[in-house]
Tab-separated table of C-alpha atoms in Angstrom:
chain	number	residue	atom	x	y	z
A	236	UNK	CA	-49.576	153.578	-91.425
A	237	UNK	CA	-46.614	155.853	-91.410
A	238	UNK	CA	-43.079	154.946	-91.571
A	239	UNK	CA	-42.204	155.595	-87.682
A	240	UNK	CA	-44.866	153.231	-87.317
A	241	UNK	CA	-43.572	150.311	-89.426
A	242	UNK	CA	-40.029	151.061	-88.388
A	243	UNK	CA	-41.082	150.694	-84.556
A	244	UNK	CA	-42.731	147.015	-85.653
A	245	UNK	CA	-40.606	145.894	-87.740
A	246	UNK	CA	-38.010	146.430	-84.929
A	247	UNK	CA	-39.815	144.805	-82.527
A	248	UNK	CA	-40.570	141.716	-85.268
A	249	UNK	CA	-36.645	141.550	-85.938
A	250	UNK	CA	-35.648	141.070	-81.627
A	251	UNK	CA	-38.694	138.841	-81.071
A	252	UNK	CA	-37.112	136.682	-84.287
A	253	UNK	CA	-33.449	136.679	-82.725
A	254	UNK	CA	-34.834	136.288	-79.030
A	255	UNK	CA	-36.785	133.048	-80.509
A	256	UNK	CA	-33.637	131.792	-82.619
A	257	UNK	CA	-31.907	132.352	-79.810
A	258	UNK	CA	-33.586	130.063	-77.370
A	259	UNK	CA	-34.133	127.661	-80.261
A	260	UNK	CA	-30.238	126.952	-80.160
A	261	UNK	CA	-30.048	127.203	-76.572
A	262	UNK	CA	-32.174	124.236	-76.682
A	263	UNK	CA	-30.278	122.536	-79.358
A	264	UNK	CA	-27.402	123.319	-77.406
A	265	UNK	CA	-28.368	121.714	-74.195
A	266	UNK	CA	-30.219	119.048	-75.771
A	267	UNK	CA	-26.670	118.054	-77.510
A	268	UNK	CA	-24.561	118.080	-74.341
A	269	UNK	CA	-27.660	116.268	-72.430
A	270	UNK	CA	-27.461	113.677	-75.366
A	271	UNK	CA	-23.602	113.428	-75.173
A	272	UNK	CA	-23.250	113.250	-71.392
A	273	UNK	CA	-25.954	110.059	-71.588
A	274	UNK	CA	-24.136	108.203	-73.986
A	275	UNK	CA	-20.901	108.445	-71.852
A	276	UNK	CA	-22.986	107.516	-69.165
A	277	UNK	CA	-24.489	104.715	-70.828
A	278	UNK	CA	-20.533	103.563	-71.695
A	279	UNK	CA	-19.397	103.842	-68.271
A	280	UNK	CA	-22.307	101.934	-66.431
A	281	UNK	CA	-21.489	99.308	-69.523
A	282	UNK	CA	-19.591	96.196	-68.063
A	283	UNK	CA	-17.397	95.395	-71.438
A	284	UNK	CA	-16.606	99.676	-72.174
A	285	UNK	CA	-15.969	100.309	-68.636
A	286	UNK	CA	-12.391	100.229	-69.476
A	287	UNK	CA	-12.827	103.056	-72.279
A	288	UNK	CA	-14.000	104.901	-69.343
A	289	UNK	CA	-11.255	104.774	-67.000
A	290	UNK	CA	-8.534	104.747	-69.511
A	291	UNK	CA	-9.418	108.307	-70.458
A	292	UNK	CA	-8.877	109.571	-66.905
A	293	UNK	CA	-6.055	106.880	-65.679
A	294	UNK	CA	-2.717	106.088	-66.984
A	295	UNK	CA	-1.791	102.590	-67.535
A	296	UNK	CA	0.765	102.480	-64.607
A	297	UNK	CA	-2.196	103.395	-62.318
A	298	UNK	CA	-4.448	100.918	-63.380
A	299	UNK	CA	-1.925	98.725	-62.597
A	300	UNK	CA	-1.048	100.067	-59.252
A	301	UNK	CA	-4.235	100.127	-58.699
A	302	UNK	CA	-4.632	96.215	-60.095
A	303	UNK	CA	-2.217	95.176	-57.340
A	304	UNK	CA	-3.838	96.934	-54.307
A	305	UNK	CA	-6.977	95.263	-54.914
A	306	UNK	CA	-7.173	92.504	-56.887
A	307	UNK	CA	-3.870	90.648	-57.434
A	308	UNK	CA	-3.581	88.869	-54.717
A	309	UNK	CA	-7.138	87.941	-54.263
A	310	UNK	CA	-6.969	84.373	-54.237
A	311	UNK	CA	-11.331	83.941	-55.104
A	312	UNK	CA	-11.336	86.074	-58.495
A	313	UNK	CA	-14.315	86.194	-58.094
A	314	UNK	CA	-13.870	88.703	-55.215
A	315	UNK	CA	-16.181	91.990	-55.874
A	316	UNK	CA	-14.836	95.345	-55.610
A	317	UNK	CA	-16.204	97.414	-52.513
A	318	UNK	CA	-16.277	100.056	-50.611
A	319	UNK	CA	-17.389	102.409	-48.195
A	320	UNK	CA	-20.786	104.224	-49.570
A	321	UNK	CA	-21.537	106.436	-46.419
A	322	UNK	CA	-18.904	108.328	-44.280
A	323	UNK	CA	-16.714	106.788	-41.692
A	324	UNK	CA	-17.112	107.422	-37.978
A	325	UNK	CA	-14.277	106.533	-36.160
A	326	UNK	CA	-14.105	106.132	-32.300
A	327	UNK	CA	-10.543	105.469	-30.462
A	328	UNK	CA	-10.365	103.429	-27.413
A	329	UNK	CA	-8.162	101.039	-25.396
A	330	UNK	CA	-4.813	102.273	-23.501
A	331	UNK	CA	-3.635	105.029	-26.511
A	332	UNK	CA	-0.283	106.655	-26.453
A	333	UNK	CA	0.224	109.988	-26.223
A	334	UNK	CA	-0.335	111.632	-29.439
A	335	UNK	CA	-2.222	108.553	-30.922
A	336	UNK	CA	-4.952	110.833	-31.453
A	337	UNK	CA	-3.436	113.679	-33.294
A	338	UNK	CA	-1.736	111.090	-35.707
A	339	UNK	CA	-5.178	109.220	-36.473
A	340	UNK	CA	-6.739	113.102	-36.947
A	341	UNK	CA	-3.461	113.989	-39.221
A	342	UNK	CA	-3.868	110.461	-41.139
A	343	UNK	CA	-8.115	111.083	-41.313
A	344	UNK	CA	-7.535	114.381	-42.812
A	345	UNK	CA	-4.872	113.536	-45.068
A	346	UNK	CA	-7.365	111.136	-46.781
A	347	UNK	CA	-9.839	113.858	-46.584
A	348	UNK	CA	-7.897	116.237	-48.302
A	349	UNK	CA	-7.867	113.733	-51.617
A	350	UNK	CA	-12.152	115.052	-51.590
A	351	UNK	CA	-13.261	111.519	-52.286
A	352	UNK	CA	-16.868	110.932	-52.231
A	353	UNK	CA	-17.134	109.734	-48.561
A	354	UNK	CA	-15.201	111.594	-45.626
A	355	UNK	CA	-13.682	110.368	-42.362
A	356	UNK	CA	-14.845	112.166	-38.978
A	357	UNK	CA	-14.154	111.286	-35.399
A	358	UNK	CA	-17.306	110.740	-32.952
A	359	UNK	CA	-17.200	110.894	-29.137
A	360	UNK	CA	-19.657	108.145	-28.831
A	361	UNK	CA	-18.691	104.493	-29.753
A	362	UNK	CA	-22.419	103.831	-30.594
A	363	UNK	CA	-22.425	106.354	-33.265
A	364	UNK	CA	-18.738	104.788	-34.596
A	365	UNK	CA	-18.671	102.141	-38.045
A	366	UNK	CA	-14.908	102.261	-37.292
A	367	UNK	CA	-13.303	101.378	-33.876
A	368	UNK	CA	-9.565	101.964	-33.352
A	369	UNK	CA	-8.703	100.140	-30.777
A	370	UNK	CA	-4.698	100.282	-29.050
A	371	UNK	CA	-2.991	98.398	-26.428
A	372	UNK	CA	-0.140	96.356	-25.361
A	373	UNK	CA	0.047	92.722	-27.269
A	374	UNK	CA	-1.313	90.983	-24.049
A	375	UNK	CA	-4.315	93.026	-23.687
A	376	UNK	CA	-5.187	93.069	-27.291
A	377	UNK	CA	-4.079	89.515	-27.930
A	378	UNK	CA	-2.360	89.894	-30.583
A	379	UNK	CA	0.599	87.841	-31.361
A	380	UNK	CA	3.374	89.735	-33.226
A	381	UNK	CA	3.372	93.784	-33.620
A	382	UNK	CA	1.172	93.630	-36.654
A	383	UNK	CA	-2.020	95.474	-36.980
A	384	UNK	CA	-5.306	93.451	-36.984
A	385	UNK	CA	-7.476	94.410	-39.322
A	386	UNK	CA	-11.578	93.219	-39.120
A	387	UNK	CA	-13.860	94.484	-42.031
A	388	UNK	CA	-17.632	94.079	-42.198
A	389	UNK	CA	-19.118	94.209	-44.909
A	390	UNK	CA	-22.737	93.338	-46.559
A	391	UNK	CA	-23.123	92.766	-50.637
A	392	UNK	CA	-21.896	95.834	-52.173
A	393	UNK	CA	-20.640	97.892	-49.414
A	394	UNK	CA	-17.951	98.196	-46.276
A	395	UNK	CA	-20.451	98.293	-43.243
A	396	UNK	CA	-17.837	98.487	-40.284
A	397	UNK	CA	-14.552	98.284	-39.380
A	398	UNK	CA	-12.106	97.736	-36.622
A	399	UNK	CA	-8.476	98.484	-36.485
A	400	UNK	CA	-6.504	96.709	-33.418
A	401	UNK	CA	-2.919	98.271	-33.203
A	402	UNK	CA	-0.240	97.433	-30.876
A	403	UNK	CA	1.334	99.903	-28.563
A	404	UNK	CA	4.535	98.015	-29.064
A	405	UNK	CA	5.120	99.630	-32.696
A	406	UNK	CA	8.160	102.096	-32.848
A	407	UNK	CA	6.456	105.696	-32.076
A	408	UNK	CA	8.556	106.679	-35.310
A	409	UNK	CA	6.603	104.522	-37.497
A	410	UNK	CA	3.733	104.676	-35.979
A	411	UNK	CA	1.993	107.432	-38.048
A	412	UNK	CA	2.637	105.518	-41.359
A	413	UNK	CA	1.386	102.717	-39.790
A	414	UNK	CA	-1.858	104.435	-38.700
A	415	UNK	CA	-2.615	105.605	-42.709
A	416	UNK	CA	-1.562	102.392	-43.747
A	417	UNK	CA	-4.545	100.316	-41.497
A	418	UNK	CA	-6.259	103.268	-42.782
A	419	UNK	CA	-6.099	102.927	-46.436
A	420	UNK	CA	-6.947	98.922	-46.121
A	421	UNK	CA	-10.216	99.595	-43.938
A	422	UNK	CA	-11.016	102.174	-47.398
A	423	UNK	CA	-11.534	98.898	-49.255
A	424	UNK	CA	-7.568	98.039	-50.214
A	425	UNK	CA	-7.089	94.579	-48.384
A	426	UNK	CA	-3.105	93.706	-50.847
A	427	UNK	CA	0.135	95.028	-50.347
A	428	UNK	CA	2.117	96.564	-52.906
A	429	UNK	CA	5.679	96.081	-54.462
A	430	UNK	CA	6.148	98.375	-57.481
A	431	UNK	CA	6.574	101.283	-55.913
A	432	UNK	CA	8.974	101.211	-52.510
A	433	UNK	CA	8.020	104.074	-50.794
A	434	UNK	CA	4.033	103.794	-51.152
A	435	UNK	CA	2.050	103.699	-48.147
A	436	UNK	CA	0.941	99.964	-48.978
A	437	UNK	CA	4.166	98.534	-48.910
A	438	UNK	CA	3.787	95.199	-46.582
A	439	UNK	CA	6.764	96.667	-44.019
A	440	UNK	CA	6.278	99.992	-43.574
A	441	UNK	CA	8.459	102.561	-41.915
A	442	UNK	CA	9.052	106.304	-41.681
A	443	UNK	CA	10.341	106.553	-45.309
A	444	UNK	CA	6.865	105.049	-46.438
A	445	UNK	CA	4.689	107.814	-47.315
A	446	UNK	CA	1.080	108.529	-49.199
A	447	UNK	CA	2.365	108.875	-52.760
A	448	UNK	CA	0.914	110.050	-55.859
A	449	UNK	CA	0.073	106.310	-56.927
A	450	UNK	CA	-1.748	105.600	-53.763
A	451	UNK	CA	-3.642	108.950	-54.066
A	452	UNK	CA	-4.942	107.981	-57.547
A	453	UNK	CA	-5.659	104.321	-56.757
A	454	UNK	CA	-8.082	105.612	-54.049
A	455	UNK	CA	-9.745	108.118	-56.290
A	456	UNK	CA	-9.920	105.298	-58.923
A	457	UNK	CA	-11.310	103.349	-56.315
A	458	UNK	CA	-14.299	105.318	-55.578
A	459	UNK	CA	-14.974	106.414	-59.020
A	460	UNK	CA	-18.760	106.349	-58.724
A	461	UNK	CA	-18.786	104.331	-62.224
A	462	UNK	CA	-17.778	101.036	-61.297
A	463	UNK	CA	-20.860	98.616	-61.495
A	464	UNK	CA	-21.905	95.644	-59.025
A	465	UNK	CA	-21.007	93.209	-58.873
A	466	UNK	CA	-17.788	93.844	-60.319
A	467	UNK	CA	-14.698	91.014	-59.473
A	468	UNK	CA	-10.940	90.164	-60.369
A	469	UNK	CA	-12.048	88.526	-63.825
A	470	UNK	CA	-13.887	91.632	-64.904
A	471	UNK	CA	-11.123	93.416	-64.191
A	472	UNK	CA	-8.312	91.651	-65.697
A	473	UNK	CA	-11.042	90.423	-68.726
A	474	UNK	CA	-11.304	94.385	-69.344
A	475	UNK	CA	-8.004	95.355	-68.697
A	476	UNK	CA	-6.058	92.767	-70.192
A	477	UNK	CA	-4.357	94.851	-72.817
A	478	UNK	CA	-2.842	97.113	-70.316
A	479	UNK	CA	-2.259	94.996	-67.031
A	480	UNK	CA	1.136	93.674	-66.745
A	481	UNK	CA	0.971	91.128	-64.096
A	482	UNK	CA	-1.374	88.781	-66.451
Protein backbone atom coordinates (compact mmCIF):
# COMPACT_ATOMS: atom_id res chain seq x y z
CA UNK A 1 0.00 0.00 0.00
CA UNK A 2 1.52 3.25 -1.05
CA UNK A 3 1.48 6.43 0.73
CA UNK A 4 -1.30 8.27 -1.55
CA UNK A 5 -3.16 5.38 -0.53
CA UNK A 6 -2.90 5.62 3.28
CA UNK A 7 -3.02 9.38 3.10
CA UNK A 8 -6.49 9.17 1.15
CA UNK A 9 -7.77 6.69 4.26
CA UNK A 10 -6.46 8.05 6.82
CA UNK A 11 -8.25 11.27 5.66
CA UNK A 12 -11.31 9.80 5.26
CA UNK A 13 -10.81 7.90 8.97
CA UNK A 14 -9.98 11.48 10.52
CA UNK A 15 -13.73 13.32 8.98
CA UNK A 16 -15.70 10.13 9.68
CA UNK A 17 -14.08 10.53 13.51
CA UNK A 18 -15.03 14.40 13.71
CA UNK A 19 -18.44 13.84 11.76
CA UNK A 20 -19.19 11.06 14.63
CA UNK A 21 -17.84 13.37 17.59
CA UNK A 22 -19.70 15.76 16.17
CA UNK A 23 -23.14 14.30 16.33
CA UNK A 24 -22.12 12.69 19.61
CA UNK A 25 -22.23 16.31 21.20
CA UNK A 26 -25.05 17.35 19.21
CA UNK A 27 -26.79 14.76 21.10
CA UNK A 28 -25.34 15.67 24.38
CA UNK A 29 -26.25 19.00 23.53
CA UNK A 30 -29.89 18.52 22.92
CA UNK A 31 -30.23 15.92 25.40
CA UNK A 32 -29.00 18.74 28.07
CA UNK A 33 -31.42 21.48 27.00
CA UNK A 34 -34.29 18.63 26.65
CA UNK A 35 -33.27 17.69 30.32
CA UNK A 36 -33.21 21.38 31.48
CA UNK A 37 -36.41 22.55 29.78
CA UNK A 38 -38.26 19.34 31.74
CA UNK A 39 -37.13 20.21 34.98
CA UNK A 40 -38.46 23.83 34.57
CA UNK A 41 -41.39 22.28 33.38
CA UNK A 42 -41.70 19.96 36.11
CA UNK A 43 -41.25 23.35 38.57
CA UNK A 44 -43.83 25.26 36.90
CA UNK A 45 -46.68 22.55 36.72
CA UNK A 46 -45.49 22.17 40.66
CA UNK A 47 -48.24 23.76 42.97
CA UNK A 48 -45.68 24.95 45.95
CA UNK A 49 -42.63 26.31 43.05
CA UNK A 50 -45.16 27.83 40.90
CA UNK A 51 -44.17 31.05 42.37
CA UNK A 52 -40.33 30.50 41.38
CA UNK A 53 -41.85 30.38 38.06
CA UNK A 54 -43.61 33.51 37.71
CA UNK A 55 -41.29 35.54 39.76
CA UNK A 56 -38.62 35.12 37.11
CA UNK A 57 -40.82 36.67 34.41
CA UNK A 58 -43.06 39.17 36.74
CA UNK A 59 -42.10 41.93 38.96
CA UNK A 60 -43.49 42.06 42.35
CA UNK A 61 -45.74 45.15 41.64
CA UNK A 62 -47.40 43.00 38.91
CA UNK A 63 -48.10 40.16 40.86
CA UNK A 64 -49.73 42.36 42.93
CA UNK A 65 -51.68 44.20 40.37
CA UNK A 66 -52.40 41.28 39.16
CA UNK A 67 -53.44 39.89 42.96
CA UNK A 68 -56.07 42.64 43.05
CA UNK A 69 -57.76 42.09 39.63
CA UNK A 70 -58.47 38.65 40.44
CA UNK A 71 -58.38 37.52 43.64
CA UNK A 72 -58.64 40.23 46.34
CA UNK A 73 -61.85 40.80 46.47
CA UNK A 74 -63.07 37.34 46.03
CA UNK A 75 -65.05 36.87 48.97
CA UNK A 76 -64.97 32.42 48.57
CA UNK A 77 -60.98 32.02 48.57
CA UNK A 78 -61.53 29.28 47.45
CA UNK A 79 -62.49 30.81 44.06
CA UNK A 80 -60.34 29.03 41.08
CA UNK A 81 -58.58 30.98 38.58
CA UNK A 82 -60.14 30.74 34.94
CA UNK A 83 -60.26 31.58 31.79
CA UNK A 84 -61.07 31.48 28.34
CA UNK A 85 -59.24 28.24 26.64
CA UNK A 86 -60.70 28.63 23.02
CA UNK A 87 -61.19 31.97 21.10
CA UNK A 88 -63.98 34.38 21.63
CA UNK A 89 -66.74 34.95 19.10
CA UNK A 90 -68.47 37.92 19.67
CA UNK A 91 -71.88 38.89 18.07
CA UNK A 92 -73.44 42.60 18.64
CA UNK A 93 -77.07 43.09 18.79
CA UNK A 94 -79.86 45.23 20.30
CA UNK A 95 -80.43 49.09 19.24
CA UNK A 96 -76.31 50.03 18.86
CA UNK A 97 -75.15 53.54 18.42
CA UNK A 98 -73.45 54.67 15.73
CA UNK A 99 -69.93 53.70 15.88
CA UNK A 100 -70.58 51.01 18.63
CA UNK A 101 -69.13 48.68 16.30
CA UNK A 102 -65.89 50.23 15.34
CA UNK A 103 -65.17 50.84 19.15
CA UNK A 104 -65.88 47.04 20.12
CA UNK A 105 -63.49 46.13 16.78
CA UNK A 106 -60.81 48.91 18.11
CA UNK A 107 -61.21 47.46 21.86
CA UNK A 108 -61.12 43.47 20.28
CA UNK A 109 -58.00 44.27 18.52
CA UNK A 110 -56.35 46.16 21.09
CA UNK A 111 -56.49 42.95 23.24
CA UNK A 112 -55.38 41.12 20.25
CA UNK A 113 -52.46 43.01 19.72
CA UNK A 114 -51.09 41.84 23.47
CA UNK A 115 -50.79 37.98 21.21
CA UNK A 116 -52.26 36.13 24.14
CA UNK A 117 -52.97 32.58 23.60
CA UNK A 118 -56.70 32.95 22.63
CA UNK A 119 -57.92 35.79 20.14
CA UNK A 120 -61.16 37.77 19.88
CA UNK A 121 -63.08 37.74 16.37
CA UNK A 122 -66.47 39.06 15.44
CA UNK A 123 -69.09 36.50 13.77
CA UNK A 124 -72.16 37.49 11.72
CA UNK A 125 -74.16 34.72 13.14
CA UNK A 126 -75.32 34.78 16.84
CA UNK A 127 -75.34 30.90 16.80
CA UNK A 128 -71.73 30.74 16.11
CA UNK A 129 -71.15 33.69 19.07
CA UNK A 130 -69.75 32.50 23.01
CA UNK A 131 -69.95 36.30 23.56
CA UNK A 132 -73.12 38.45 22.96
CA UNK A 133 -72.88 42.25 23.24
CA UNK A 134 -75.94 43.34 23.64
CA UNK A 135 -76.92 47.59 23.74
CA UNK A 136 -79.98 49.48 24.39
CA UNK A 137 -81.72 52.09 26.29
CA UNK A 138 -82.13 51.18 30.28
CA UNK A 139 -85.89 50.30 29.67
CA UNK A 140 -85.34 47.87 27.01
CA UNK A 141 -82.41 46.23 28.58
CA UNK A 142 -83.74 46.51 32.10
CA UNK A 143 -81.17 47.62 33.62
CA UNK A 144 -81.38 49.91 36.50
CA UNK A 145 -78.53 52.49 36.67
CA UNK A 146 -75.97 53.12 33.57
CA UNK A 147 -73.75 50.30 34.65
CA UNK A 148 -72.76 47.50 32.44
CA UNK A 149 -74.18 43.99 33.19
CA UNK A 150 -71.91 41.55 33.02
CA UNK A 151 -73.12 37.46 32.77
CA UNK A 152 -70.22 34.84 32.60
CA UNK A 153 -70.66 31.12 31.99
CA UNK A 154 -68.48 29.10 32.86
CA UNK A 155 -67.93 25.11 33.43
CA UNK A 156 -64.90 23.71 35.88
CA UNK A 157 -61.82 25.09 34.50
CA UNK A 158 -62.85 27.28 31.75
CA UNK A 159 -65.04 30.62 30.63
CA UNK A 160 -67.73 28.93 28.32
CA UNK A 161 -69.83 32.14 27.36
CA UNK A 162 -70.38 35.45 27.96
CA UNK A 163 -72.74 38.32 27.66
CA UNK A 164 -72.11 41.96 27.97
CA UNK A 165 -75.44 44.23 28.39
CA UNK A 166 -74.43 47.99 27.99
CA UNK A 167 -76.57 50.93 28.21
CA UNK A 168 -76.97 53.41 25.44
CA UNK A 169 -77.30 56.02 28.11
CA UNK A 170 -73.35 56.04 28.81
CA UNK A 171 -71.58 59.36 27.71
CA UNK A 172 -70.39 58.55 23.92
CA UNK A 173 -66.97 60.00 25.35
CA UNK A 174 -66.53 57.25 27.69
CA UNK A 175 -67.97 54.87 26.00
CA UNK A 176 -64.90 53.23 24.34
CA UNK A 177 -63.15 52.76 27.77
CA UNK A 178 -66.11 51.41 28.91
CA UNK A 179 -66.37 48.86 26.07
CA UNK A 180 -62.47 47.44 26.96
CA UNK A 181 -63.29 47.64 30.40
CA UNK A 182 -66.58 44.92 30.12
CA UNK A 183 -64.04 43.51 27.91
CA UNK A 184 -61.19 42.78 30.10
CA UNK A 185 -63.74 41.32 32.97
CA UNK A 186 -65.48 38.81 30.41
CA UNK A 187 -61.26 37.72 29.86
CA UNK A 188 -61.58 36.22 33.34
CA UNK A 189 -60.89 39.64 35.61
CA UNK A 190 -64.27 39.90 37.62
CA UNK A 191 -62.34 43.00 40.68
CA UNK A 192 -61.73 46.45 40.24
CA UNK A 193 -58.57 48.04 40.84
CA UNK A 194 -57.22 51.02 43.00
CA UNK A 195 -53.41 51.19 42.80
CA UNK A 196 -53.06 52.47 39.75
CA UNK A 197 -55.70 55.53 38.72
CA UNK A 198 -55.63 55.52 35.25
CA UNK A 199 -55.86 51.57 34.57
CA UNK A 200 -58.58 50.33 32.57
CA UNK A 201 -60.06 48.41 35.73
CA UNK A 202 -60.61 51.26 37.74
CA UNK A 203 -64.41 50.83 39.17
CA UNK A 204 -65.45 54.53 37.47
CA UNK A 205 -64.03 54.75 34.40
CA UNK A 206 -63.78 57.68 32.06
CA UNK A 207 -61.85 58.97 29.05
CA UNK A 208 -58.59 59.42 31.06
CA UNK A 209 -58.81 55.57 31.91
CA UNK A 210 -56.76 53.78 29.51
CA UNK A 211 -55.14 50.03 28.91
CA UNK A 212 -51.88 50.51 30.80
CA UNK A 213 -48.79 48.63 31.03
CA UNK A 214 -50.05 46.91 34.40
CA UNK A 215 -53.24 45.76 32.86
CA UNK A 216 -51.31 44.48 29.77
CA UNK A 217 -49.08 42.27 31.98
CA UNK A 218 -51.82 41.11 34.37
CA UNK A 219 -53.58 39.63 31.27
CA UNK A 220 -50.50 37.98 29.92
CA UNK A 221 -49.89 36.71 33.52
CA UNK A 222 -53.25 35.63 33.39
CA UNK A 223 -53.06 33.28 30.59
CA UNK A 224 -49.66 32.05 31.28
CA UNK A 225 -50.30 28.48 30.14
CA UNK A 226 -48.51 27.30 33.57
CA UNK A 227 -51.00 27.89 36.06
CA UNK A 228 -52.46 24.46 37.29
CA UNK A 229 -56.25 23.49 38.16
CA UNK A 230 -57.63 23.95 40.31
CA UNK A 231 -55.79 26.82 41.41
CA UNK A 232 -57.76 29.46 44.13
CA UNK A 233 -57.14 32.71 46.30
CA UNK A 234 -55.28 30.57 49.10
CA UNK A 235 -52.84 29.12 46.63
CA UNK A 236 -52.19 32.25 45.56
CA UNK A 237 -51.66 34.28 48.54
CA UNK A 238 -50.08 30.76 50.34
CA UNK A 239 -47.40 31.08 47.36
CA UNK A 240 -47.10 34.56 47.14
CA UNK A 241 -47.11 35.62 50.54
CA UNK A 242 -43.62 37.03 50.66
CA UNK A 243 -44.31 39.45 47.95
CA UNK A 244 -48.14 40.37 48.15
CA UNK A 245 -48.79 43.45 50.01
CA UNK A 246 -52.41 43.44 50.68
CA UNK A 247 -51.97 40.24 53.16
Amino acid sequence: MNSKTLGIIYFISLNTFKIIVHHMFDKIFFFTIFLLLSIVIFECKNKNELHLCIASHYSVSEINFFYEMYFKDAKDAKINLVRWQKDIFFYIEGDTLLGDRKLILNASERINSIKLPIRIKEVKKKKEANLIIRSGSNAALNLDSLTPAITIKHWTNKIDSALIVISNENRLQFRSSILLHELLHVMGFMSHVKTVSNSIMQSVVTSDNILTDNDVRALKLLYEPIWPYPYNKQDFERNFANALYFI
